[in-house]
mmCIF file of N, CA and C in Angstrom:
data_model
loop_
_atom_site.group_PDB
_atom_site.id
_atom_site.type_symbol
_atom_site.label_atom_id
_atom_site.label_comp_id
_atom_site.label_asym_id
_atom_site.label_seq_id
_atom_site.Cartn_x
_atom_site.Cartn_y
_atom_site.Cartn_z
ATOM 1 N N UNK A 1 -8.614 -1.641 3.925
ATOM 2 C CA UNK A 1 -7.192 -1.878 3.700
ATOM 3 C C UNK A 1 -6.900 -1.607 2.237
ATOM 4 N N UNK A 2 -5.872 -0.817 1.981
ATOM 5 C CA UNK A 2 -5.478 -0.488 0.612
ATOM 6 C C UNK A 2 -4.061 -1.000 0.393
ATOM 7 N N UNK A 3 -3.883 -1.843 -0.613
ATOM 8 C CA UNK A 3 -2.561 -2.344 -0.990
ATOM 9 C C UNK A 3 -2.199 -1.708 -2.323
ATOM 10 N N UNK A 4 -1.418 -0.620 -2.252
ATOM 11 C CA UNK A 4 -0.932 0.025 -3.463
ATOM 12 C C UNK A 4 0.226 -0.812 -3.995
ATOM 13 N N UNK A 5 0.351 -0.932 -5.286
ATOM 14 C CA UNK A 5 1.403 -1.771 -5.890
ATOM 15 C C UNK A 5 1.242 -3.204 -5.383
ATOM 16 N N UNK A 6 0.056 -3.758 -5.550
ATOM 17 C CA UNK A 6 -0.342 -5.011 -4.913
ATOM 18 C C UNK A 6 0.457 -6.237 -5.347
ATOM 19 N N UNK A 7 1.012 -6.227 -6.531
ATOM 20 C CA UNK A 7 1.771 -7.398 -6.970
ATOM 21 C C UNK A 7 0.917 -8.648 -6.965
ATOM 22 N N UNK A 8 1.272 -9.622 -6.167
ATOM 23 C CA UNK A 8 0.523 -10.886 -6.103
ATOM 24 C C UNK A 8 -0.760 -10.757 -5.281
ATOM 25 N N UNK A 9 -0.868 -9.690 -4.515
ATOM 26 C CA UNK A 9 -2.055 -9.496 -3.686
ATOM 27 C C UNK A 9 -1.979 -10.192 -2.345
ATOM 28 N N UNK A 10 -0.867 -10.833 -2.039
ATOM 29 C CA UNK A 10 -0.779 -11.651 -0.824
ATOM 30 C C UNK A 10 -1.003 -10.845 0.449
ATOM 31 N N UNK A 11 -0.521 -9.614 0.501
ATOM 32 C CA UNK A 11 -0.720 -8.803 1.707
ATOM 33 C C UNK A 11 -2.200 -8.453 1.854
ATOM 34 N N UNK A 12 -2.832 -8.090 0.756
ATOM 35 C CA UNK A 12 -4.261 -7.784 0.797
ATOM 36 C C UNK A 12 -5.103 -8.989 1.168
ATOM 37 N N UNK A 13 -4.745 -10.164 0.620
ATOM 38 C CA UNK A 13 -5.473 -11.391 0.963
ATOM 39 C C UNK A 13 -5.319 -11.701 2.453
ATOM 40 N N UNK A 14 -4.125 -11.474 2.958
ATOM 41 C CA UNK A 14 -3.886 -11.705 4.387
ATOM 42 C C UNK A 14 -4.714 -10.734 5.238
ATOM 43 N N UNK A 15 -4.775 -9.479 4.822
ATOM 44 C CA UNK A 15 -5.587 -8.496 5.552
ATOM 45 C C UNK A 15 -7.045 -8.933 5.574
ATOM 46 N N UNK A 16 -7.528 -9.447 4.458
ATOM 47 C CA UNK A 16 -8.914 -9.913 4.385
ATOM 48 C C UNK A 16 -9.135 -11.091 5.324
ATOM 49 N N UNK A 17 -8.179 -12.003 5.350
ATOM 50 C CA UNK A 17 -8.318 -13.178 6.214
ATOM 51 C C UNK A 17 -8.273 -12.805 7.697
ATOM 52 N N UNK A 18 -7.703 -11.635 7.991
ATOM 53 C CA UNK A 18 -7.599 -11.190 9.386
ATOM 54 C C UNK A 18 -8.680 -10.180 9.762
ATOM 55 N N UNK A 19 -9.686 -10.048 8.887
ATOM 56 C CA UNK A 19 -10.846 -9.259 9.267
ATOM 57 C C UNK A 19 -11.045 -7.918 8.599
ATOM 58 N N UNK A 20 -10.205 -7.558 7.643
ATOM 59 C CA UNK A 20 -10.441 -6.292 6.936
ATOM 60 C C UNK A 20 -11.797 -6.357 6.246
ATOM 61 N N UNK A 21 -12.584 -5.302 6.380
ATOM 62 C CA UNK A 21 -13.922 -5.287 5.787
ATOM 63 C C UNK A 21 -13.858 -5.214 4.271
ATOM 64 N N UNK A 22 -12.975 -4.377 3.762
ATOM 65 C CA UNK A 22 -12.785 -4.221 2.325
ATOM 66 C C UNK A 22 -11.298 -4.112 2.053
ATOM 67 N N UNK A 23 -10.857 -4.750 0.978
ATOM 68 C CA UNK A 23 -9.464 -4.676 0.565
ATOM 69 C C UNK A 23 -9.424 -4.164 -0.868
ATOM 70 N N UNK A 24 -8.677 -3.091 -1.062
ATOM 71 C CA UNK A 24 -8.458 -2.542 -2.398
ATOM 72 C C UNK A 24 -7.074 -2.989 -2.850
ATOM 73 N N UNK A 25 -7.012 -3.687 -3.964
ATOM 74 C CA UNK A 25 -5.745 -4.109 -4.550
ATOM 75 C C UNK A 25 -5.516 -3.261 -5.795
ATOM 76 N N UNK A 26 -4.484 -2.447 -5.763
ATOM 77 C CA UNK A 26 -4.186 -1.538 -6.863
ATOM 78 C C UNK A 26 -2.876 -1.989 -7.498
ATOM 79 N N UNK A 27 -2.928 -2.317 -8.771
ATOM 80 C CA UNK A 27 -1.737 -2.792 -9.483
ATOM 81 C C UNK A 27 -1.775 -2.272 -10.911
ATOM 82 N N UNK A 28 -0.754 -1.521 -11.301
ATOM 83 C CA UNK A 28 -0.751 -0.955 -12.652
ATOM 84 C C UNK A 28 -0.201 -1.915 -13.700
ATOM 85 N N UNK A 29 0.646 -2.850 -13.286
ATOM 86 C CA UNK A 29 1.235 -3.788 -14.242
ATOM 87 C C UNK A 29 0.164 -4.755 -14.743
ATOM 88 N N UNK A 30 -0.021 -4.799 -16.060
ATOM 89 C CA UNK A 30 -1.127 -5.602 -16.597
ATOM 90 C C UNK A 30 -0.930 -7.102 -16.367
ATOM 91 N N UNK A 31 0.302 -7.569 -16.342
ATOM 92 C CA UNK A 31 0.538 -8.997 -16.116
ATOM 93 C C UNK A 31 0.262 -9.375 -14.658
ATOM 94 N N UNK A 32 0.734 -8.546 -13.746
ATOM 95 C CA UNK A 32 0.462 -8.794 -12.325
ATOM 96 C C UNK A 32 -1.041 -8.695 -12.056
ATOM 97 N N UNK A 33 -1.699 -7.744 -12.721
ATOM 98 C CA UNK A 33 -3.130 -7.575 -12.536
ATOM 99 C C UNK A 33 -3.892 -8.817 -13.003
ATOM 100 N N UNK A 34 -3.487 -9.368 -14.141
ATOM 101 C CA UNK A 34 -4.133 -10.605 -14.625
ATOM 102 C C UNK A 34 -3.941 -11.745 -13.627
ATOM 103 N N UNK A 35 -2.749 -11.832 -13.045
ATOM 104 C CA UNK A 35 -2.478 -12.870 -12.052
ATOM 105 C C UNK A 35 -3.363 -12.679 -10.814
ATOM 106 N N UNK A 36 -3.584 -11.436 -10.424
ATOM 107 C CA UNK A 36 -4.492 -11.155 -9.302
ATOM 108 C C UNK A 36 -5.892 -11.661 -9.606
ATOM 109 N N UNK A 37 -6.360 -11.393 -10.823
ATOM 110 C CA UNK A 37 -7.696 -11.847 -11.205
ATOM 111 C C UNK A 37 -7.791 -13.372 -11.149
ATOM 112 N N UNK A 38 -6.752 -14.060 -11.607
ATOM 113 C CA UNK A 38 -6.727 -15.527 -11.568
ATOM 114 C C UNK A 38 -6.777 -16.011 -10.121
ATOM 115 N N UNK A 39 -6.005 -15.375 -9.248
ATOM 116 C CA UNK A 39 -6.007 -15.765 -7.831
ATOM 117 C C UNK A 39 -7.390 -15.605 -7.222
ATOM 118 N N UNK A 40 -8.042 -14.523 -7.530
ATOM 119 C CA UNK A 40 -9.379 -14.290 -6.980
ATOM 120 C C UNK A 40 -10.367 -15.302 -7.545
ATOM 121 N N UNK A 41 -10.247 -15.622 -8.828
ATOM 122 C CA UNK A 41 -11.114 -16.654 -9.413
ATOM 123 C C UNK A 41 -10.920 -17.996 -8.707
ATOM 124 N N UNK A 42 -9.667 -18.323 -8.384
ATOM 125 C CA UNK A 42 -9.400 -19.585 -7.679
ATOM 126 C C UNK A 42 -10.001 -19.566 -6.280
ATOM 127 N N UNK A 43 -9.883 -18.428 -5.604
ATOM 128 C CA UNK A 43 -10.484 -18.318 -4.271
ATOM 129 C C UNK A 43 -11.999 -18.413 -4.364
ATOM 130 N N UNK A 44 -12.577 -17.800 -5.374
ATOM 131 C CA UNK A 44 -14.029 -17.886 -5.572
ATOM 132 C C UNK A 44 -14.472 -19.323 -5.798
ATOM 133 N N UNK A 45 -13.656 -20.084 -6.495
ATOM 134 C CA UNK A 45 -14.021 -21.466 -6.779
ATOM 135 C C UNK A 45 -14.012 -22.324 -5.514
ATOM 136 N N UNK A 46 -13.420 -21.816 -4.457
ATOM 137 C CA UNK A 46 -13.390 -22.543 -3.176
ATOM 138 C C UNK A 46 -14.515 -22.091 -2.251
ATOM 139 N N UNK A 47 -15.515 -21.466 -2.833
ATOM 140 C CA UNK A 47 -16.710 -21.043 -2.099
ATOM 141 C C UNK A 47 -16.399 -20.090 -0.948
ATOM 142 N N UNK A 48 -15.573 -19.114 -1.241
ATOM 143 C CA UNK A 48 -15.255 -18.091 -0.248
ATOM 144 C C UNK A 48 -15.885 -16.755 -0.645
ATOM 145 N N UNK A 49 -16.976 -16.810 -1.353
ATOM 146 C CA UNK A 49 -17.579 -15.605 -1.914
ATOM 147 C C UNK A 49 -17.890 -14.536 -0.873
ATOM 148 N N UNK A 50 -18.263 -14.925 0.333
ATOM 149 C CA UNK A 50 -18.578 -13.914 1.341
ATOM 150 C C UNK A 50 -17.374 -13.033 1.633
ATOM 151 N N UNK A 51 -16.185 -13.587 1.592
ATOM 152 C CA UNK A 51 -14.972 -12.810 1.814
ATOM 153 C C UNK A 51 -14.472 -12.159 0.531
ATOM 154 N N UNK A 52 -14.482 -12.905 -0.556
ATOM 155 C CA UNK A 52 -13.904 -12.412 -1.796
ATOM 156 C C UNK A 52 -14.672 -11.211 -2.330
ATOM 157 N N UNK A 53 -15.935 -11.127 -2.027
ATOM 158 C CA UNK A 53 -16.720 -9.990 -2.472
ATOM 159 C C UNK A 53 -16.226 -8.665 -1.919
ATOM 160 N N UNK A 54 -15.386 -8.715 -0.905
ATOM 161 C CA UNK A 54 -14.856 -7.508 -0.292
ATOM 162 C C UNK A 54 -13.540 -7.050 -0.907
ATOM 163 N N UNK A 55 -13.121 -7.707 -1.975
ATOM 164 C CA UNK A 55 -11.900 -7.301 -2.666
ATOM 165 C C UNK A 55 -12.280 -6.470 -3.875
ATOM 166 N N UNK A 56 -11.608 -5.323 -3.988
ATOM 167 C CA UNK A 56 -11.822 -4.461 -5.144
ATOM 168 C C UNK A 56 -10.499 -4.317 -5.880
ATOM 169 N N UNK A 57 -10.517 -4.691 -7.147
ATOM 170 C CA UNK A 57 -9.311 -4.637 -7.980
ATOM 171 C C UNK A 57 -9.293 -3.379 -8.823
ATOM 172 N N UNK A 58 -8.120 -2.792 -8.964
ATOM 173 C CA UNK A 58 -7.955 -1.631 -9.835
ATOM 174 C C UNK A 58 -6.660 -1.763 -10.606
ATOM 175 N N UNK A 59 -6.774 -1.713 -11.924
ATOM 176 C CA UNK A 59 -5.607 -1.763 -12.805
ATOM 177 C C UNK A 59 -5.272 -0.331 -13.233
ATOM 178 N N UNK A 60 -4.720 0.427 -12.263
ATOM 179 C CA UNK A 60 -4.432 1.841 -12.499
ATOM 180 C C UNK A 60 -3.112 2.204 -11.844
ATOM 181 N N UNK A 61 -2.601 3.354 -12.226
ATOM 182 C CA UNK A 61 -1.447 3.923 -11.552
ATOM 183 C C UNK A 61 -1.831 4.197 -10.099
ATOM 184 N N UNK A 62 -1.000 3.795 -9.159
ATOM 185 C CA UNK A 62 -1.371 3.896 -7.742
ATOM 186 C C UNK A 62 -1.544 5.332 -7.269
ATOM 187 N N UNK A 63 -0.774 6.262 -7.792
ATOM 188 C CA UNK A 63 -0.901 7.649 -7.354
ATOM 189 C C UNK A 63 -2.204 8.273 -7.840
ATOM 190 N N UNK A 64 -2.585 7.984 -9.063
ATOM 191 C CA UNK A 64 -3.856 8.482 -9.592
ATOM 192 C C UNK A 64 -5.011 7.863 -8.811
ATOM 193 N N UNK A 65 -4.930 6.551 -8.584
ATOM 194 C CA UNK A 65 -5.983 5.865 -7.828
ATOM 195 C C UNK A 65 -6.090 6.447 -6.419
ATOM 196 N N UNK A 66 -4.952 6.623 -5.758
ATOM 197 C CA UNK A 66 -4.942 7.112 -4.384
ATOM 198 C C UNK A 66 -5.523 8.520 -4.290
ATOM 199 N N UNK A 67 -5.168 9.379 -5.212
ATOM 200 C CA UNK A 67 -5.699 10.745 -5.200
ATOM 201 C C UNK A 67 -7.226 10.712 -5.283
ATOM 202 N N UNK A 68 -7.771 9.922 -6.184
ATOM 203 C CA UNK A 68 -9.229 9.812 -6.311
ATOM 204 C C UNK A 68 -9.858 9.217 -5.047
ATOM 205 N N UNK A 69 -9.218 8.227 -4.496
ATOM 206 C CA UNK A 69 -9.714 7.573 -3.284
ATOM 207 C C UNK A 69 -9.784 8.558 -2.120
ATOM 208 N N UNK A 70 -8.730 9.335 -1.940
ATOM 209 C CA UNK A 70 -8.683 10.298 -0.841
ATOM 210 C C UNK A 70 -9.682 11.437 -1.041
ATOM 211 N N UNK A 71 -9.874 11.847 -2.292
ATOM 212 C CA UNK A 71 -10.826 12.927 -2.594
ATOM 213 C C UNK A 71 -12.274 12.494 -2.378
ATOM 214 N N UNK A 72 -12.572 11.233 -2.677
ATOM 215 C CA UNK A 72 -13.957 10.765 -2.709
ATOM 216 C C UNK A 72 -14.418 9.985 -1.480
ATOM 217 N N UNK A 73 -13.571 9.854 -0.485
ATOM 218 C CA UNK A 73 -13.940 9.119 0.729
ATOM 219 C C UNK A 73 -13.684 9.995 1.944
ATOM 220 N N UNK A 74 -14.631 10.013 2.851
ATOM 221 C CA UNK A 74 -14.481 10.868 4.023
ATOM 222 C C UNK A 74 -14.187 10.092 5.302
ATOM 223 N N UNK A 75 -14.641 8.872 5.395
ATOM 224 C CA UNK A 75 -14.464 8.094 6.617
ATOM 225 C C UNK A 75 -13.256 7.171 6.470
ATOM 226 N N UNK A 76 -12.068 7.718 6.670
ATOM 227 C CA UNK A 76 -10.846 6.955 6.417
ATOM 228 C C UNK A 76 -10.032 6.667 7.675
ATOM 229 N N UNK A 77 -10.544 7.016 8.834
ATOM 230 C CA UNK A 77 -9.769 6.889 10.076
ATOM 231 C C UNK A 77 -9.350 5.452 10.368
ATOM 232 N N UNK A 78 -10.166 4.477 9.975
ATOM 233 C CA UNK A 78 -9.833 3.077 10.256
ATOM 234 C C UNK A 78 -9.057 2.412 9.128
ATOM 235 N N UNK A 79 -8.706 3.158 8.116
ATOM 236 C CA UNK A 79 -8.019 2.579 6.963
ATOM 237 C C UNK A 79 -6.525 2.426 7.197
ATOM 238 N N UNK A 80 -5.986 1.448 6.498
ATOM 239 C CA UNK A 80 -4.537 1.244 6.455
ATOM 240 C C UNK A 80 -4.136 1.307 4.994
ATOM 241 N N UNK A 81 -3.123 2.095 4.705
ATOM 242 C CA UNK A 81 -2.556 2.152 3.357
ATOM 243 C C UNK A 81 -1.216 1.439 3.428
ATOM 244 N N UNK A 82 -1.062 0.403 2.600
ATOM 245 C CA UNK A 82 0.182 -0.366 2.549
ATOM 246 C C UNK A 82 0.875 -0.063 1.229
ATOM 247 N N UNK A 83 2.161 0.284 1.316
ATOM 248 C CA UNK A 83 2.939 0.627 0.130
ATOM 249 C C UNK A 83 4.218 -0.199 0.101
ATOM 250 N N UNK A 84 4.350 -0.984 -0.939
ATOM 251 C CA UNK A 84 5.554 -1.795 -1.157
ATOM 252 C C UNK A 84 5.825 -1.826 -2.658
ATOM 253 N N UNK A 85 6.251 -0.675 -3.211
ATOM 254 C CA UNK A 85 6.482 -0.625 -4.661
ATOM 255 C C UNK A 85 7.820 -1.256 -5.029
ATOM 256 N N UNK A 86 8.060 -1.405 -6.328
ATOM 257 C CA UNK A 86 9.410 -1.821 -6.731
ATOM 258 C C UNK A 86 10.417 -0.836 -6.127
ATOM 259 N N UNK A 87 11.457 -1.340 -5.502
ATOM 260 C CA UNK A 87 12.360 -0.486 -4.738
ATOM 261 C C UNK A 87 13.065 0.572 -5.583
ATOM 262 N N UNK A 88 13.218 0.318 -6.868
ATOM 263 C CA UNK A 88 13.892 1.291 -7.734
ATOM 264 C C UNK A 88 12.990 2.477 -8.091
ATOM 265 N N UNK A 89 11.693 2.369 -7.819
ATOM 266 C CA UNK A 89 10.734 3.422 -8.161
ATOM 267 C C UNK A 89 10.740 4.486 -7.070
ATOM 268 N N UNK A 90 11.714 5.399 -7.174
ATOM 269 C CA UNK A 90 11.945 6.396 -6.128
ATOM 270 C C UNK A 90 10.751 7.307 -5.878
ATOM 271 N N UNK A 91 10.155 7.770 -6.941
ATOM 272 C CA UNK A 91 9.157 8.827 -6.799
ATOM 273 C C UNK A 91 7.885 8.366 -6.091
ATOM 274 N N UNK A 92 7.524 7.102 -6.232
ATOM 275 C CA UNK A 92 6.244 6.665 -5.678
ATOM 276 C C UNK A 92 6.208 6.773 -4.146
ATOM 277 N N UNK A 93 7.337 6.507 -3.497
ATOM 278 C CA UNK A 93 7.373 6.645 -2.045
ATOM 279 C C UNK A 93 7.071 8.091 -1.647
ATOM 280 N N UNK A 94 7.830 8.992 -2.221
ATOM 281 C CA UNK A 94 7.727 10.400 -1.854
ATOM 282 C C UNK A 94 6.375 10.980 -2.266
ATOM 283 N N UNK A 95 5.930 10.682 -3.476
ATOM 284 C CA UNK A 95 4.663 11.237 -3.961
ATOM 285 C C UNK A 95 3.465 10.689 -3.172
ATOM 286 N N UNK A 96 3.545 9.441 -2.745
ATOM 287 C CA UNK A 96 2.461 8.869 -1.934
ATOM 288 C C UNK A 96 2.361 9.599 -0.602
ATOM 289 N N UNK A 97 3.485 9.816 0.057
ATOM 290 C CA UNK A 97 3.482 10.534 1.342
ATOM 291 C C UNK A 97 2.967 11.958 1.156
ATOM 292 N N UNK A 98 3.361 12.608 0.074
ATOM 293 C CA UNK A 98 2.875 13.969 -0.185
ATOM 294 C C UNK A 98 1.352 13.984 -0.341
ATOM 295 N N UNK A 99 0.812 13.015 -1.086
ATOM 296 C CA UNK A 99 -0.643 12.941 -1.264
ATOM 297 C C UNK A 99 -1.353 12.696 0.063
ATOM 298 N N UNK A 100 -0.844 11.754 0.831
ATOM 299 C CA UNK A 100 -1.467 11.443 2.121
ATOM 300 C C UNK A 100 -1.420 12.647 3.060
ATOM 301 N N UNK A 101 -0.335 13.404 2.996
ATOM 302 C CA UNK A 101 -0.210 14.612 3.809
ATOM 303 C C UNK A 101 -1.191 15.681 3.332
ATOM 304 N N UNK A 102 -1.241 15.891 2.033
ATOM 305 C CA UNK A 102 -2.121 16.912 1.455
ATOM 306 C C UNK A 102 -3.582 16.682 1.845
ATOM 307 N N UNK A 103 -4.014 15.425 1.805
ATOM 308 C CA UNK A 103 -5.409 15.112 2.121
ATOM 309 C C UNK A 103 -5.621 14.779 3.597
ATOM 310 N N UNK A 104 -4.570 14.985 4.395
ATOM 311 C CA UNK A 104 -4.652 14.772 5.853
ATOM 312 C C UNK A 104 -5.221 13.385 6.174
ATOM 313 N N UNK A 105 -4.635 12.383 5.569
ATOM 314 C CA UNK A 105 -5.078 11.007 5.774
ATOM 315 C C UNK A 105 -5.002 10.656 7.258
ATOM 316 N N UNK A 106 -6.140 10.264 7.861
ATOM 317 C CA UNK A 106 -6.164 10.018 9.308
ATOM 318 C C UNK A 106 -5.833 8.589 9.728
ATOM 319 N N UNK A 107 -5.701 7.688 8.760
ATOM 320 C CA UNK A 107 -5.469 6.289 9.088
ATOM 321 C C UNK A 107 -3.990 5.973 9.277
ATOM 322 N N UNK A 108 -3.698 4.678 9.250
ATOM 323 C CA UNK A 108 -2.310 4.227 9.392
ATOM 324 C C UNK A 108 -1.664 4.063 8.028
ATOM 325 N N UNK A 109 -0.355 4.239 8.009
ATOM 326 C CA UNK A 109 0.433 4.063 6.790
ATOM 327 C C UNK A 109 1.490 3.007 7.093
ATOM 328 N N UNK A 110 1.541 2.002 6.236
ATOM 329 C CA UNK A 110 2.562 0.959 6.355
ATOM 330 C C UNK A 110 3.398 1.019 5.083
ATOM 331 N N UNK A 111 4.708 1.145 5.239
ATOM 332 C CA UNK A 111 5.596 1.226 4.081
ATOM 333 C C UNK A 111 6.726 0.224 4.245
ATOM 334 N N UNK A 112 6.929 -0.570 3.201
ATOM 335 C CA UNK A 112 8.059 -1.498 3.176
ATOM 336 C C UNK A 112 9.107 -0.941 2.223
ATOM 337 N N UNK A 113 10.367 -1.038 2.649
ATOM 338 C CA UNK A 113 11.448 -0.559 1.787
ATOM 339 C C UNK A 113 12.738 -1.300 2.098
ATOM 340 N N UNK A 114 13.697 -1.139 1.207
ATOM 341 C CA UNK A 114 15.007 -1.768 1.325
ATOM 342 C C UNK A 114 15.992 -0.703 1.786
ATOM 343 N N UNK A 115 16.756 -0.989 2.848
ATOM 344 C CA UNK A 115 17.698 0.014 3.354
ATOM 345 C C UNK A 115 18.859 0.251 2.388
ATOM 346 N N UNK A 116 18.971 -0.580 1.374
ATOM 347 C CA UNK A 116 19.981 -0.358 0.348
ATOM 348 C C UNK A 116 19.360 0.305 -0.888
ATOM 349 N N UNK A 117 18.170 0.854 -0.692
ATOM 350 C CA UNK A 117 17.450 1.505 -1.780
ATOM 351 C C UNK A 117 18.053 2.846 -2.165
ATOM 352 N N UNK A 118 17.386 3.573 -3.066
ATOM 353 C CA UNK A 118 17.888 4.870 -3.535
ATOM 354 C C UNK A 118 18.075 5.863 -2.394
ATOM 355 N N UNK A 119 19.176 6.612 -2.448
ATOM 356 C CA UNK A 119 19.511 7.568 -1.384
ATOM 357 C C UNK A 119 18.398 8.586 -1.165
ATOM 358 N N UNK A 120 17.772 9.081 -2.238
ATOM 359 C CA UNK A 120 16.711 10.082 -2.089
ATOM 360 C C UNK A 120 15.565 9.553 -1.241
ATOM 361 N N UNK A 121 15.241 8.286 -1.427
ATOM 362 C CA UNK A 121 14.154 7.673 -0.664
ATOM 363 C C UNK A 121 14.569 7.520 0.794
ATOM 364 N N UNK A 122 15.771 7.039 1.013
ATOM 365 C CA UNK A 122 16.248 6.851 2.390
ATOM 366 C C UNK A 122 16.345 8.183 3.132
ATOM 367 N N UNK A 123 16.772 9.236 2.435
ATOM 368 C CA UNK A 123 16.811 10.566 3.051
ATOM 369 C C UNK A 123 15.403 11.012 3.437
ATOM 370 N N UNK A 124 14.452 10.726 2.582
ATOM 371 C CA UNK A 124 13.065 11.083 2.871
ATOM 372 C C UNK A 124 12.546 10.308 4.086
ATOM 373 N N UNK A 125 12.924 9.045 4.177
ATOM 374 C CA UNK A 125 12.495 8.254 5.334
ATOM 375 C C UNK A 125 13.116 8.770 6.629
ATOM 376 N N UNK A 126 14.315 9.322 6.556
ATOM 377 C CA UNK A 126 14.907 9.920 7.757
ATOM 378 C C UNK A 126 14.024 11.046 8.286
ATOM 379 N N UNK A 127 13.415 11.821 7.381
ATOM 380 C CA UNK A 127 12.493 12.888 7.794
ATOM 381 C C UNK A 127 11.267 12.280 8.464
ATOM 382 N N UNK A 128 10.744 11.188 7.899
ATOM 383 C CA UNK A 128 9.582 10.515 8.488
ATOM 384 C C UNK A 128 9.918 10.021 9.897
ATOM 385 N N UNK A 129 11.113 9.448 10.052
ATOM 386 C CA UNK A 129 11.522 8.963 11.370
ATOM 387 C C UNK A 129 11.556 10.112 12.377
ATOM 388 N N UNK A 130 12.104 11.251 11.968
ATOM 389 C CA UNK A 130 12.199 12.402 12.865
ATOM 390 C C UNK A 130 10.828 12.969 13.219
ATOM 391 N N UNK A 131 9.949 13.079 12.220
ATOM 392 C CA UNK A 131 8.641 13.719 12.433
ATOM 393 C C UNK A 131 7.624 12.822 13.120
ATOM 394 N N UNK A 132 7.590 11.550 12.749
ATOM 395 C CA UNK A 132 6.483 10.700 13.172
ATOM 396 C C UNK A 132 6.879 9.550 14.085
ATOM 397 N N UNK A 133 8.169 9.299 14.246
ATOM 398 C CA UNK A 133 8.606 8.218 15.122
ATOM 399 C C UNK A 133 7.913 6.895 14.834
ATOM 400 N N UNK A 134 8.015 6.402 13.617
ATOM 401 C CA UNK A 134 7.266 5.189 13.262
ATOM 402 C C UNK A 134 7.777 3.950 13.992
ATOM 403 N N UNK A 135 6.879 2.979 14.110
ATOM 404 C CA UNK A 135 7.321 1.651 14.552
ATOM 405 C C UNK A 135 8.069 1.045 13.379
ATOM 406 N N UNK A 136 9.103 0.292 13.702
ATOM 407 C CA UNK A 136 9.911 -0.297 12.642
ATOM 408 C C UNK A 136 10.074 -1.789 12.888
ATOM 409 N N UNK A 137 9.904 -2.549 11.833
ATOM 410 C CA UNK A 137 10.091 -3.995 11.877
ATOM 411 C C UNK A 137 11.188 -4.323 10.873
ATOM 412 N N UNK A 138 12.166 -5.124 11.282
ATOM 413 C CA UNK A 138 13.333 -5.400 10.448
ATOM 414 C C UNK A 138 13.397 -6.861 10.052
ATOM 415 N N UNK A 139 13.810 -7.082 8.803
ATOM 416 C CA UNK A 139 14.124 -8.428 8.336
ATOM 417 C C UNK A 139 15.196 -8.285 7.264
ATOM 418 N N UNK A 140 16.425 -8.613 7.631
ATOM 419 C CA UNK A 140 17.539 -8.433 6.699
ATOM 420 C C UNK A 140 17.662 -6.972 6.313
ATOM 421 N N UNK A 141 17.719 -6.711 5.004
ATOM 422 C CA UNK A 141 17.819 -5.337 4.503
ATOM 423 C C UNK A 141 16.466 -4.652 4.369
ATOM 424 N N UNK A 142 15.394 -5.364 4.676
ATOM 425 C CA UNK A 142 14.057 -4.825 4.500
ATOM 426 C C UNK A 142 13.524 -4.236 5.808
ATOM 427 N N UNK A 143 12.778 -3.166 5.644
ATOM 428 C CA UNK A 143 12.136 -2.520 6.782
ATOM 429 C C UNK A 143 10.658 -2.328 6.476
ATOM 430 N N UNK A 144 9.843 -2.493 7.499
ATOM 431 C CA UNK A 144 8.450 -2.130 7.426
ATOM 432 C C UNK A 144 8.246 -1.099 8.517
ATOM 433 N N UNK A 145 7.776 0.093 8.123
ATOM 434 C CA UNK A 145 7.497 1.117 9.120
ATOM 435 C C UNK A 145 5.987 1.386 9.105
ATOM 436 N N UNK A 146 5.453 1.657 10.281
ATOM 437 C CA UNK A 146 4.042 1.995 10.411
ATOM 438 C C UNK A 146 3.945 3.281 11.210
ATOM 439 N N UNK A 147 3.053 4.184 10.760
ATOM 440 C CA UNK A 147 2.891 5.449 11.451
ATOM 441 C C UNK A 147 1.595 6.116 11.045
ATOM 442 N N UNK A 148 1.250 7.153 11.809
ATOM 443 C CA UNK A 148 0.128 8.043 11.507
ATOM 444 C C UNK A 148 0.668 9.462 11.482
ATOM 445 N N UNK A 149 0.000 10.315 10.755
ATOM 446 C CA UNK A 149 0.399 11.735 10.744
ATOM 447 C C UNK A 149 -0.014 12.400 12.040
#
């Protein structure tokens, strides 16, 4: 399980608790990254080392990290990539999909977004809806879509 733009890491922690073998938490913001480290230290102090050892933290730009991950890993069919960036960051949505397409990512893609987000992003999601027919989960103005190429 890969959580790009991990923020607090809560989605990745949940994936781990539900059986993910390895969780990659990628967060470029240094303050959020420090908070992730503190959370993991607290979990470690509760003697959950068997699970916590499966978390890999990266304080890097998510697109750079993802490109390296896709280039250097071959067995990705069971992977899930979760993307929930700051909604104002238009390019990360589009650039992430382009990278996943370029490397023919065989796993699942989960993307959360706000329907009141930037028009360019919403237009791009309309293409995804047409091409891939994703499952959609709604909560207020937020959407979570899941799909495979």
